[in-house]
mmCIF file of C-alpha atoms in Angstrom:
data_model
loop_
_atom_site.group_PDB
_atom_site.id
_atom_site.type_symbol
_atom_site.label_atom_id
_atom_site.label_comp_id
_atom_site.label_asym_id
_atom_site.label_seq_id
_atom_site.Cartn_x
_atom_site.Cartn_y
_atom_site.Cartn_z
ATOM 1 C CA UNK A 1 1.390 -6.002 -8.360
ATOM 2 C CA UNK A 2 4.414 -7.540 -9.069
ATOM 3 C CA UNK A 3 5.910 -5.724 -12.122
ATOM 4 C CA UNK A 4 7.702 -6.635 -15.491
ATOM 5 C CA UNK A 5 10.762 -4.945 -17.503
ATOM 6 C CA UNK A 6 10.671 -4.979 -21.771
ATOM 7 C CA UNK A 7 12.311 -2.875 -24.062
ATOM 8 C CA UNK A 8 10.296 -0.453 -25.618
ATOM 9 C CA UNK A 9 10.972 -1.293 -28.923
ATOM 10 C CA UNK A 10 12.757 -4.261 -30.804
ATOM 11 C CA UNK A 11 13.785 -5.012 -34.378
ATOM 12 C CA UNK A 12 13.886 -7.899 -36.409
ATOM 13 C CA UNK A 13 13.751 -9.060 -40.038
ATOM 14 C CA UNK A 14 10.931 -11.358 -41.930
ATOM 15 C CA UNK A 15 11.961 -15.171 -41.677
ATOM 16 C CA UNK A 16 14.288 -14.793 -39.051
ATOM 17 C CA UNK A 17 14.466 -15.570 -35.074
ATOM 18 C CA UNK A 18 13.179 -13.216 -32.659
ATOM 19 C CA UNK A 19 13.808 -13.047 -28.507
ATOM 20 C CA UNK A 20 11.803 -10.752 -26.674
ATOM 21 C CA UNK A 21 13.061 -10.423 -23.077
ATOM 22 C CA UNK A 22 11.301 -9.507 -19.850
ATOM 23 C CA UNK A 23 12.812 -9.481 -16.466
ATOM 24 C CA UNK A 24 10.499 -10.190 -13.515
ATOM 25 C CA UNK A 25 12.991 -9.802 -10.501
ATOM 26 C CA UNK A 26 10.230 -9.593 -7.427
ATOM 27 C CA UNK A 27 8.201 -12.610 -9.151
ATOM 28 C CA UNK A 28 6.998 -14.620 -6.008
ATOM 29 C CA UNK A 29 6.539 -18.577 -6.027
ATOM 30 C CA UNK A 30 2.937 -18.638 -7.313
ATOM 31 C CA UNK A 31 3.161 -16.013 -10.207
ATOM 32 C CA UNK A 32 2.454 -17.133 -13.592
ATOM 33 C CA UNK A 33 4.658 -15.888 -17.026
ATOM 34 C CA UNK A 34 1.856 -14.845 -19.306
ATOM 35 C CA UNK A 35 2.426 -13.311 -22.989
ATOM 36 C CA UNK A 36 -0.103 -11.282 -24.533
ATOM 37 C CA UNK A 37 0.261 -9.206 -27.807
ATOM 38 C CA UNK A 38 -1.937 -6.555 -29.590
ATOM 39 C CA UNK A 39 -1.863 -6.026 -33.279
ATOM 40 C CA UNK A 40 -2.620 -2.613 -34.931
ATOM 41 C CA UNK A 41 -5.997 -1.482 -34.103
ATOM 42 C CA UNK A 42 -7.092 -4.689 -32.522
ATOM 43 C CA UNK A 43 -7.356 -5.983 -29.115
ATOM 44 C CA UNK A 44 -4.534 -8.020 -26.993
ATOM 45 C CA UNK A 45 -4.863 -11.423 -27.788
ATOM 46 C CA UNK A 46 -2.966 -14.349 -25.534
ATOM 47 C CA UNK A 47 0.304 -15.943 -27.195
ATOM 48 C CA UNK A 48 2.159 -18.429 -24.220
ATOM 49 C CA UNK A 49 1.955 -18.633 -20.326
ATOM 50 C CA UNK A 50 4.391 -20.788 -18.494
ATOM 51 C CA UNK A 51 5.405 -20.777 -14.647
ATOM 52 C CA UNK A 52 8.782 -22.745 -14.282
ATOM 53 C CA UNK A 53 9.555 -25.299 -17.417
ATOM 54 C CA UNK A 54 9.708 -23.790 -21.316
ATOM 55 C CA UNK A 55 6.669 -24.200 -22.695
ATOM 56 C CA UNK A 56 5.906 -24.920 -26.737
ATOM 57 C CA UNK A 57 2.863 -23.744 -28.654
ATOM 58 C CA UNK A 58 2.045 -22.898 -32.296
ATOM 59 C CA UNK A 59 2.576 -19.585 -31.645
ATOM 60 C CA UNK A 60 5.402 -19.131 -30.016
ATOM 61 C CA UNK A 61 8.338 -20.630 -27.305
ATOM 62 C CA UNK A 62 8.528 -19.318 -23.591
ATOM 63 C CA UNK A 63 11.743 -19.945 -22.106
ATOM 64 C CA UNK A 64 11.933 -19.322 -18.466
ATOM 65 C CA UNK A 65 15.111 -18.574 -16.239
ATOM 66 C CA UNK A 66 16.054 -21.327 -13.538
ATOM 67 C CA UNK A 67 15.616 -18.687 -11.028
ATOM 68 C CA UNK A 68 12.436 -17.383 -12.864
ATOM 69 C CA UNK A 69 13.724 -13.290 -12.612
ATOM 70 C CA UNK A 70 13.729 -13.110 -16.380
ATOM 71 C CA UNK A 71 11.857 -14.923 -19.290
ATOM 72 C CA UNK A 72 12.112 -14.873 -23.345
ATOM 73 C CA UNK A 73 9.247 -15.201 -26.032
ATOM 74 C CA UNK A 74 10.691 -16.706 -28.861
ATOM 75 C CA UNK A 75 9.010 -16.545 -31.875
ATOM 76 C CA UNK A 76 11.104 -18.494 -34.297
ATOM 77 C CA UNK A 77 10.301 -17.031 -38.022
ATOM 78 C CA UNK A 78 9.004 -13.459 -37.695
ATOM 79 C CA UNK A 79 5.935 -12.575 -40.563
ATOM 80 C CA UNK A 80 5.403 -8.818 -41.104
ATOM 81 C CA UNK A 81 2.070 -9.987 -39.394
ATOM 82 C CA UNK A 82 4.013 -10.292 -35.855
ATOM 83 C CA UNK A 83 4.280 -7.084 -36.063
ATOM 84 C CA UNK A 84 2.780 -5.741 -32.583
ATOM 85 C CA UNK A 85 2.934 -4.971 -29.217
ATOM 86 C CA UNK A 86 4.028 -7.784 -27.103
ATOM 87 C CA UNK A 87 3.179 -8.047 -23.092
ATOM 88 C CA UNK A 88 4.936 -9.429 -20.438
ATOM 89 C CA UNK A 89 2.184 -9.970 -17.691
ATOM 90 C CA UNK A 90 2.882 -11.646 -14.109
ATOM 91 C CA UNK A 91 -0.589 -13.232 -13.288
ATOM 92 C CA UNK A 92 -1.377 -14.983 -9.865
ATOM 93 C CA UNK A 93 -3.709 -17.995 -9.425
ATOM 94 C CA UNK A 94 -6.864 -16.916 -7.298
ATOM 95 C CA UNK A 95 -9.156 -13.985 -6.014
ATOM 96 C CA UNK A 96 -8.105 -10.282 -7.217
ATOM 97 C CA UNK A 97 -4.550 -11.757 -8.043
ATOM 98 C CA UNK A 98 -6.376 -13.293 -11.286
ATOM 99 C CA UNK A 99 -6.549 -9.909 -12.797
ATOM 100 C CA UNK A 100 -4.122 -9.098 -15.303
ATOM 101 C CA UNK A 101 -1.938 -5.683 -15.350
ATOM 102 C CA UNK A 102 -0.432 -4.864 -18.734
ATOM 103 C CA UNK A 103 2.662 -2.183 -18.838
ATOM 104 C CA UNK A 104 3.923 -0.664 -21.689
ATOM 105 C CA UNK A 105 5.263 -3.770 -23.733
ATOM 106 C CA UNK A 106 7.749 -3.649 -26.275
ATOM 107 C CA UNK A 107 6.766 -2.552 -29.839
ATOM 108 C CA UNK A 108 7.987 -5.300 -32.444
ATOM 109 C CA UNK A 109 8.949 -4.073 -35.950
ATOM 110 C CA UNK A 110 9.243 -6.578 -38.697
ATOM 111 C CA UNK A 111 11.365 -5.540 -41.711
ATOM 112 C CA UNK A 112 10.503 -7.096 -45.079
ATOM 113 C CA UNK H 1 -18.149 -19.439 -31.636
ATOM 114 C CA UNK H 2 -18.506 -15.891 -32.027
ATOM 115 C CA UNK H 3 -16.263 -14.405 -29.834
ATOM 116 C CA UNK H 4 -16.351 -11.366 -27.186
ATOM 117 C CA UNK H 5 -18.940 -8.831 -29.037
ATOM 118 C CA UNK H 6 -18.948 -5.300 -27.896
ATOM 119 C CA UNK H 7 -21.325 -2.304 -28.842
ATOM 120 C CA UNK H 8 -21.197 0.062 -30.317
ATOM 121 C CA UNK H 9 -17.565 0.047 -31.979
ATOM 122 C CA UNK H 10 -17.793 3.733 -32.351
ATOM 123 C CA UNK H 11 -19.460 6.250 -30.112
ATOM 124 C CA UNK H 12 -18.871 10.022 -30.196
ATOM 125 C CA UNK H 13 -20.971 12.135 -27.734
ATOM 126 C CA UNK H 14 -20.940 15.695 -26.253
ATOM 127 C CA UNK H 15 -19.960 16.235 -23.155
ATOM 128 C CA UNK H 16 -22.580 15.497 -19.989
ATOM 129 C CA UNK H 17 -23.822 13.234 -21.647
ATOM 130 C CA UNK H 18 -24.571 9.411 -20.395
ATOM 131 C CA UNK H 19 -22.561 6.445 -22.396
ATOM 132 C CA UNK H 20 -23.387 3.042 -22.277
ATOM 133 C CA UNK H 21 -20.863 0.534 -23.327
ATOM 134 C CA UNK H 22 -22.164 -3.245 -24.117
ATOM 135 C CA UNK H 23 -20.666 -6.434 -23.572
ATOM 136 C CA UNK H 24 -21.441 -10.249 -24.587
ATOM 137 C CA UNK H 25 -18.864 -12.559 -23.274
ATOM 138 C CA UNK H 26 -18.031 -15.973 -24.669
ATOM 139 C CA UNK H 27 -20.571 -18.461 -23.756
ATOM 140 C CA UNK H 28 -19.475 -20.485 -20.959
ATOM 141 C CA UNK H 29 -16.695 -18.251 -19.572
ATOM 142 C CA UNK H 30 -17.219 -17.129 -16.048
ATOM 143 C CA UNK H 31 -14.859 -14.298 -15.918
ATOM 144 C CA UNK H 32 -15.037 -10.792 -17.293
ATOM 145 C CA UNK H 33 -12.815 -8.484 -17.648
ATOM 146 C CA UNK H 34 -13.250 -4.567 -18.571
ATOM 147 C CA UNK H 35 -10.026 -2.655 -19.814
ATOM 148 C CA UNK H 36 -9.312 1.030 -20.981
ATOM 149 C CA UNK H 37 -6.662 2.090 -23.636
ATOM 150 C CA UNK H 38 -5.165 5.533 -24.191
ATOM 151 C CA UNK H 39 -2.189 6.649 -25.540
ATOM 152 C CA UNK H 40 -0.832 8.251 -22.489
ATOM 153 C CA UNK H 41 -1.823 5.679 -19.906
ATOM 154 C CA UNK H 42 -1.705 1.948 -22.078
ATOM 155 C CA UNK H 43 -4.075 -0.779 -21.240
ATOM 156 C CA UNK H 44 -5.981 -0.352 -18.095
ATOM 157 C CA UNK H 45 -8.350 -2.800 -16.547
ATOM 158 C CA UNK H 46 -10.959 -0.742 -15.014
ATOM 159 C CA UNK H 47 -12.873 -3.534 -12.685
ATOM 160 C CA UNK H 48 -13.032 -7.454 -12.867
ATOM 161 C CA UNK H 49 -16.393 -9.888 -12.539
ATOM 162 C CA UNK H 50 -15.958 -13.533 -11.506
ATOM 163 C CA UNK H 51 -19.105 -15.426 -11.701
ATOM 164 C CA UNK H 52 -21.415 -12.079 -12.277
ATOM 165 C CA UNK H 53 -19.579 -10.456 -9.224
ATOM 166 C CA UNK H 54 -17.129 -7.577 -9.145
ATOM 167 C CA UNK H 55 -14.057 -8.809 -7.229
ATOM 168 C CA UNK H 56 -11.804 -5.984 -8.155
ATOM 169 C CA UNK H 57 -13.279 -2.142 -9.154
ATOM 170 C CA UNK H 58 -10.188 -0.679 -7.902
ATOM 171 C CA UNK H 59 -9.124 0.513 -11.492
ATOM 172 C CA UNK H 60 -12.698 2.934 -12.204
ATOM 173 C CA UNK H 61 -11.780 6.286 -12.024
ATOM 174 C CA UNK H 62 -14.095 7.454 -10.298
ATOM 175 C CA UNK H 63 -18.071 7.683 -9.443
ATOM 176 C CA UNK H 64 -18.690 9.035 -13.124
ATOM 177 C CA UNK H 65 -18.111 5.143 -13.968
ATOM 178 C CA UNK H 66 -20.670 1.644 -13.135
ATOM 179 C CA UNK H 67 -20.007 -1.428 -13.944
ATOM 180 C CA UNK H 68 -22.910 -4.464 -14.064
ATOM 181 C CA UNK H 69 -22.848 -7.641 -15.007
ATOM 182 C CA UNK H 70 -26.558 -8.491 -14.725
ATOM 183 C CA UNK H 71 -25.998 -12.372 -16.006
ATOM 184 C CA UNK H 72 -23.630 -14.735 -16.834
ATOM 185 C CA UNK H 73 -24.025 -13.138 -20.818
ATOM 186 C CA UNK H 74 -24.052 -9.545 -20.547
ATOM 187 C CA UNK H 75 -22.258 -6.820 -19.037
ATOM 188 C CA UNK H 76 -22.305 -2.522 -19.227
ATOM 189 C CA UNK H 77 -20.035 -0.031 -18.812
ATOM 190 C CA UNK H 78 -22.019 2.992 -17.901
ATOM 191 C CA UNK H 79 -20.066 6.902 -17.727
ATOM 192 C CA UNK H 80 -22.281 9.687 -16.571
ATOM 193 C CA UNK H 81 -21.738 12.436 -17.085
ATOM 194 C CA UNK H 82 -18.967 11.811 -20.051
ATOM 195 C CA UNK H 83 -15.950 13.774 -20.164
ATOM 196 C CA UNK H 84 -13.766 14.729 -23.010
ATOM 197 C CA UNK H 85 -10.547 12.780 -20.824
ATOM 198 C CA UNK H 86 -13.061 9.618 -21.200
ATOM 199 C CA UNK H 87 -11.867 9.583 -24.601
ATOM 200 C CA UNK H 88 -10.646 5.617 -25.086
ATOM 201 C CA UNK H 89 -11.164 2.315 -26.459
ATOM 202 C CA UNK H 90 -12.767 0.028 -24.265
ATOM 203 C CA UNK H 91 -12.033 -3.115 -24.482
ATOM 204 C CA UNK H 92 -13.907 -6.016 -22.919
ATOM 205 C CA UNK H 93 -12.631 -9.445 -22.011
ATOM 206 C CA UNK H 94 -13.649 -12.679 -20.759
ATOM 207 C CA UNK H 95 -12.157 -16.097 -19.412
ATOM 208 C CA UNK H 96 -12.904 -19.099 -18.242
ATOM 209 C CA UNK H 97 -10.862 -18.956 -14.620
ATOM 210 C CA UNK H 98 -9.154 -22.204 -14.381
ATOM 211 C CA UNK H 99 -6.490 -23.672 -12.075
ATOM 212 C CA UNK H 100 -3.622 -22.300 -11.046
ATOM 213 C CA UNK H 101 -3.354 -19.227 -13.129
ATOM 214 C CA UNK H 102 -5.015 -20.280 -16.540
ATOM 215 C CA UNK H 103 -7.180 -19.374 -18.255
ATOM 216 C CA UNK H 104 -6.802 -16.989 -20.961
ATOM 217 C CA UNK H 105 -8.243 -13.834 -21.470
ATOM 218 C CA UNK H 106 -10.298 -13.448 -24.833
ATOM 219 C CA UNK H 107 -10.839 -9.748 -26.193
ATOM 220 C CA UNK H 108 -13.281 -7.895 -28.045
ATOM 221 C CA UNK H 109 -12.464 -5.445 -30.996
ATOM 222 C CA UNK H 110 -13.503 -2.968 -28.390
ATOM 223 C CA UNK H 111 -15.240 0.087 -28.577
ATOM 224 C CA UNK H 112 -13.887 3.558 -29.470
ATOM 225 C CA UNK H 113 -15.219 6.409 -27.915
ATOM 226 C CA UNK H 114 -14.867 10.137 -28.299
ATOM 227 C CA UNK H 115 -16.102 12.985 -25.687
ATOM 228 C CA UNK H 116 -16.000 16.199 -27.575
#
């Protein structure tokens, strides 16, 4: 499986920006970008997925390096309910490559 | 719609003894997905049905674990004999496999079980 790199943890303050980075170095040409995050006690839930243009959704903004070895979640006014873990997952498009394979993630903290 | 329902949300049990772990996808999706949680280890995803069929078990530990997915609406995760290292939450997940990498995975609360 082609594997992901996030901080383990990351700090940010209510109301304001935050970028969450993941590098993806060996991502091959058919690999999707997908974004998952898991809130206290609950299960992962799906945020963004993108595979070569920035993508926009009411959650959150993926921007995605030219050369696609790196992406960013933005989420652009941080609530103490972002609070979670966040998951960079590369996902491919057919047979046992549909699967996805979560790592560690990086744990948000959102200070009030 | 209701969402991906599992059962029970809590389970403690001795060990040797069989657990059954229940799963109701969303209607309409045609992919299922079961996942394991532990501190040590994270989220695993313990086998994968497309259409009813397992196309990936590689993640089950072993033969103490089965996986069915007997229709397009239901789907067990049997261990037997439990272990106290079976000690997880369970999640299960489903999807409706689309094109080109879509389709996103919905998850249950999952279910929370303790081998003593």
């Amino acid at each position: 499986d082609a594997k992901t790199t996030q901080p383990n943890s990351m700090e940010s303050n209510e109301e304001e920006p935050v970028h969450l980075p993941c590098n993806h170095s060996t991502i091959s040409g058919t690999d999707y970008i997908h974004w998952y995050r898991q809130l206290p006690s609950q299960g992962p839930e799906y945020v963004i997925h993108g595979l070569t243009s920035n993508v926009n959704n009411r959650m959150a903004s993926l921007a995605i390096a030219e050369d696609r070895k790196s992406s960013t979640l933005i989420l652009h006014r941080a609530t103490l309910r972002d609070a979670a873990v966040y998951y960079c997952i590369l996902r491919g498009s057919g047979g046992s490559n549909y699967k996805l394979t979560f790592g560690k993630g990086t744990l948000l903290t959102v200070n009030p | 719609d209701a969402g991906v329902i599992q059962s029970p949300r809590h389970e403690v049990t001795e060990m040797g003894q069989e657990v059954t772990l229940r799963c109701k996808p969303i209607s309409g999706h045609n992919s299922l997905f079961w996942y394991r949680q532990t501190m040590m280890r994270g989220l695993e995803l313990l086998i994968y049905f497309n259409n009813n069929v397992p196309i990936d078990d590689s993640g089950m530990p072993e033969d103490r674990f089965s996986a069915k997915m007997p229709n397009a609406s239901f789907s067990t995760l049997k261990i037997q004999p439990s272990e106290p290292r079976d000690s997880a939450v369970y999640f299960c997940a489903s999807s409706l496999a689309g094109a080109g990498g879509t389709g996103e995975l919905f998850f249950g609360e999952g279910s929370r079980l303790t081998v003593l």
